[in-house]
Amino acid sequence: MSIQTKAVYIETFGCQMNKSDSEHMFGLLEEIGYQSTSDIQLADLMILNTCAIRQGAEDKVFSYLGQWHRLKKSRPGSLIAVGGCVAQDYGEQLIKQSPGVDIVFGTHNLHRLPELVLKAGQTGKVVVEIAQQLPEDLPEIPVIRQNSVSAWVSIIYGCNYNCTYCIVPYVRGRERSRTLESIVQEVKELDQQGFIEVTLLGQNVTAYGNDLSPSIHLGNLLESLGAQTDIKRLRFLTGHPRDLTIPIIEAVAKVPQACENFHIPIQAGDDRTLRRMARGYKVDTYRQLVEQIRAYIPDAAITTDLIVGFPGETDQEFMNTVSLVEEISFDGCNTAAYSPRSHTPSANWDQQVPEELKHERLRFLNSVVNDVAKKRNQPYLGKKVEILVEGYSARNNTHLTGRTRTNKIVNFPGTNELIGKLVSITITGANPWSLIGTQQHSEDSCELISN
Ligand code: SF4
């Protein structure tokens, strides 16, 4: 019996793991006759894959659902589904707050989505299903990737830390690693499909393998992928300073495909703030970690995450964060103003920093981060680097864009036959967040900045 093709539109908020989950939703729904559409006006099923990391992301959910509810009225029979971290947190409450939603599913039962969609379609009733943890055996889920050059591969789910500002452990649960064999098999298939790069994902990717028996570590996985697959580039994010061990750094230095960039959130540059965040390390520990990375891989790119305006943060503690950015000389920092989250201890603490002061600090920190990032990019001027061309630049459609092994964005004039290729580019300009380049001669061998 032929399945009537329907159209599904997915809007994804938040991190790379959410983007990877959305690709798996497309894979699952194709099995019950849904094809992806980028035009929501054509959708029979509209899915919002949500993020709960900050209040702004959560508020956005309800404004989108309001618009979608109006849209749904013009498309009788169409369905609205909500997944991701806000859905995991709210559950039934989301239906009360957002009429028009037909399906609510969580972060632990993605594999159930086809059944929930069919049930809502057949019964016309609201379906809410939230699981409190992942199934005993992690299901292998089909995937339809939205990019043909670089692929996301989730290797560990959840987080065992309890940082006092973070909702992730509440909505994503405890750490669960996939088996090394299933990941190697997936990456082999990606290589056969022509993918050049794989980014290994986890809320705490550096804890990969700790929960397996016998336990292994991320360095073991990188070595296995390097030895057993021909994938050209390997990356991983997001790490935790306590779990980024020497064996992992050594593996990055040793495995040719492992790219020389580390994203290690420090969150603050002050010990009292780190203690109150329950991050589990001191600024000095982080300094030593950076020294170890730079000892093994001198030109590695190091980026981080920073929160300003954490409850009780004094001017001096904030300035400690600013001076650490200059001292470490980060290649880039994702910065954010502290946002109180439900289910987290710090949300109810006294000494909340006024919003105006938070944003004043954020503006100041961003100006320092930009200056430091620009300085970090100066040594690239005149150098030839290998970049993986990902597509056209969003800003200039005569320019292609891609990334160095150190995860620097490079824009250069070029034409589409280079997309998906590793090419040699000479850097002619350096901005805080991107480099400008030109392609001299196609046969030029790469003069890599690192190793
Ligand atoms: S390590 Fe990261 S994901 Fe885990 S609780 Fe802390 S901030 Fe959240």
XYZ file of N, CA, C and O in Angstrom, residues 205-207 217-223 234 236 239-264 285-302 405 451:
232
model
N 31.265 16.213 25.664
C 31.836 15.216 24.756
C 33.133 14.612 25.316
O 33.481 13.478 25.009
N 33.818 15.364 26.194
C 35.097 14.879 26.743
C 34.896 13.789 27.801
O 35.859 13.186 28.251
N 33.623 13.555 28.170
C 33.346 12.458 29.108
C 33.018 11.175 28.350
O 32.704 10.149 28.950
N 38.056 6.294 26.450
C 37.961 7.755 26.448
C 37.936 8.294 25.017
O 38.173 7.560 24.057
N 37.675 9.589 24.881
C 37.523 10.217 23.566
C 38.771 10.024 22.704
O 38.691 9.870 21.485
N 39.965 9.985 23.347
C 41.204 9.768 22.594
C 41.188 8.407 21.903
O 41.593 8.284 20.738
N 40.678 7.390 22.590
C 40.563 6.052 21.984
C 39.672 6.111 20.750
O 39.964 5.506 19.710
N 38.560 6.855 20.881
C 37.629 6.949 19.747
C 38.292 7.660 18.567
O 38.218 7.195 17.426
N 39.000 8.761 18.837
C 39.670 9.492 17.758
C 40.685 8.585 17.063
O 40.773 8.557 15.830
N 41.438 7.817 17.841
C 42.439 6.910 17.242
C 41.764 5.830 16.399
O 42.202 5.540 15.285
N 38.223 15.451 11.615
C 37.441 15.105 12.806
C 37.479 16.279 13.774
O 38.553 16.860 14.010
N 35.379 17.822 17.631
C 34.478 17.429 18.719
C 34.106 18.653 19.537
O 34.877 19.600 19.657
N 33.419 20.383 25.211
C 34.155 19.701 26.279
C 33.957 20.338 27.643
O 33.315 21.375 27.788
N 34.472 19.681 28.671
C 34.511 20.219 30.029
C 35.969 20.179 30.466
O 36.623 19.134 30.315
N 36.486 21.296 31.030
C 37.921 21.344 31.376
C 38.388 20.170 32.237
O 39.504 19.691 32.087
N 37.514 19.669 33.114
C 37.936 18.578 34.004
C 38.114 17.263 33.256
O 38.816 16.364 33.715
N 37.454 17.132 32.126
C 37.493 15.838 31.401
C 38.377 15.864 30.167
O 38.523 14.854 29.483
N 38.949 17.051 29.868
C 39.861 17.101 28.715
C 41.246 16.683 29.197
O 42.033 17.497 29.673
N 41.520 15.400 29.101
C 42.734 14.826 29.689
C 43.899 14.800 28.703
O 43.700 14.949 27.484
N 45.097 14.554 29.215
C 46.291 14.458 28.363
C 46.122 13.405 27.268
O 46.422 13.659 26.104
N 45.596 12.193 27.578
C 45.432 11.207 26.491
C 44.570 11.723 25.341
O 44.828 11.409 24.176
N 43.571 12.563 25.648
C 42.741 13.122 24.567
C 43.555 14.138 23.762
O 43.552 14.116 22.523
N 44.292 14.999 24.462
C 45.122 15.998 23.769
C 46.178 15.294 22.915
O 46.400 15.663 21.753
N 46.779 14.252 23.459
C 47.792 13.476 22.707
C 47.176 12.888 21.434
O 47.775 12.927 20.357
N 45.940 12.388 21.561
C 45.281 11.792 20.388
C 45.045 12.858 19.316
O 45.269 12.609 18.122
N 44.642 14.058 19.734
C 44.435 15.131 18.760
C 45.759 15.461 18.064
O 45.817 15.678 16.853
N 46.865 15.455 18.841
C 48.187 15.753 18.263
C 48.624 14.641 17.315
O 49.256 14.900 16.291
N 48.230 13.379 17.627
C 48.734 12.208 16.872
C 47.874 11.861 15.652
O 48.404 11.525 14.594
N 46.562 11.936 15.784
C 45.662 11.482 14.714
C 45.582 12.539 13.612
O 45.093 13.651 13.857
N 46.088 12.238 12.404
C 46.165 13.272 11.352
C 44.825 13.957 11.062
O 44.777 15.159 10.817
N 43.723 13.199 11.135
C 42.418 13.794 10.795
C 41.888 14.708 11.901
O 40.988 15.503 11.668
N 42.418 14.587 13.130
C 41.877 15.370 14.253
C 42.304 16.825 14.117
O 43.495 17.128 14.076
N 41.312 17.711 13.989
C 41.616 19.128 13.755
C 42.078 19.813 15.028
O 41.644 19.481 16.128
N 42.930 20.825 14.830
C 43.617 21.468 15.958
C 42.786 22.604 16.550
O 43.227 23.759 16.600
N 41.571 22.292 16.965
C 40.799 23.324 17.675
C 40.062 22.681 18.840
O 39.510 21.584 18.712
N 40.098 23.371 19.957
C 39.500 22.900 21.203
C 38.488 23.944 21.676
O 38.844 25.118 21.814
N 37.234 23.505 21.898
C 36.248 24.418 22.494
C 36.029 23.958 23.929
O 35.448 22.905 24.162
N 36.556 24.743 24.890
C 36.525 24.344 26.305
C 35.933 25.487 27.130
O 36.632 26.423 27.503
N 43.836 25.735 37.154
C 43.711 24.423 36.491
C 43.508 24.636 34.995
O 44.075 23.940 34.160
N 42.660 25.618 34.685
C 42.362 25.906 33.277
C 43.614 26.426 32.568
O 43.915 26.031 31.447
N 44.376 27.307 33.266
C 45.624 27.827 32.671
C 46.546 26.656 32.314
O 47.103 26.598 31.214
N 46.684 25.711 33.257
C 47.575 24.563 33.013
C 47.084 23.739 31.823
O 47.875 23.288 30.994
N 45.768 23.595 31.720
C 45.203 22.828 30.602
C 45.571 23.491 29.275
O 46.011 22.831 28.333
N 45.441 24.815 29.217
C 45.792 25.544 27.996
C 47.281 25.376 27.696
O 47.672 25.130 26.545
N 48.110 25.443 28.743
C 49.568 25.255 28.543
C 49.842 23.854 27.979
O 50.630 23.687 27.051
N 49.142 22.855 28.517
C 49.354 21.470 28.031
C 48.960 21.355 26.554
O 49.697 20.789 25.748
N 47.814 21.937 26.206
C 47.377 21.874 24.803
C 48.433 22.535 23.921
O 48.869 21.973 22.909
N 48.901 23.741 24.333
C 49.843 24.484 23.494
C 51.239 23.832 23.495
O 52.013 24.018 22.574
N 51.496 23.009 24.511
C 52.768 22.266 24.515
C 52.722 21.165 23.455
O 53.681 20.959 22.708
N 51.579 20.512 23.351
C 51.436 19.422 22.366
C 51.164 19.968 20.968
O 51.635 19.426 19.966
N 50.359 21.035 20.889
C 49.943 21.580 19.583
C 50.069 23.102 19.628
O 49.104 23.818 19.911
N 51.277 23.626 19.379
C 51.538 25.059 19.606
C 50.530 26.008 18.978
O 50.154 27.006 19.593
N 50.041 25.710 17.774
C 49.148 26.677 17.119
C 47.688 26.265 17.192
O 46.871 26.738 16.394
N 47.337 25.420 18.158
C 45.933 25.011 18.276
C 45.064 26.234 18.555
O 45.490 27.161 19.237
N 43.859 26.210 18.005
C 42.902 27.273 18.323
C 42.125 26.857 19.561
O 41.710 25.693 19.676
N 41.970 27.793 20.497
C 41.233 27.500 21.734
C 40.113 28.521 21.870
O 40.360 29.730 21.846
N 41.596 24.056 9.552
C 41.607 22.982 10.544
C 41.452 23.565 11.944
O 40.964 22.907 12.852
N 51.251 22.218 12.681
C 52.138 21.053 12.543
C 52.785 20.945 11.165
O 52.163 20.797 10.163
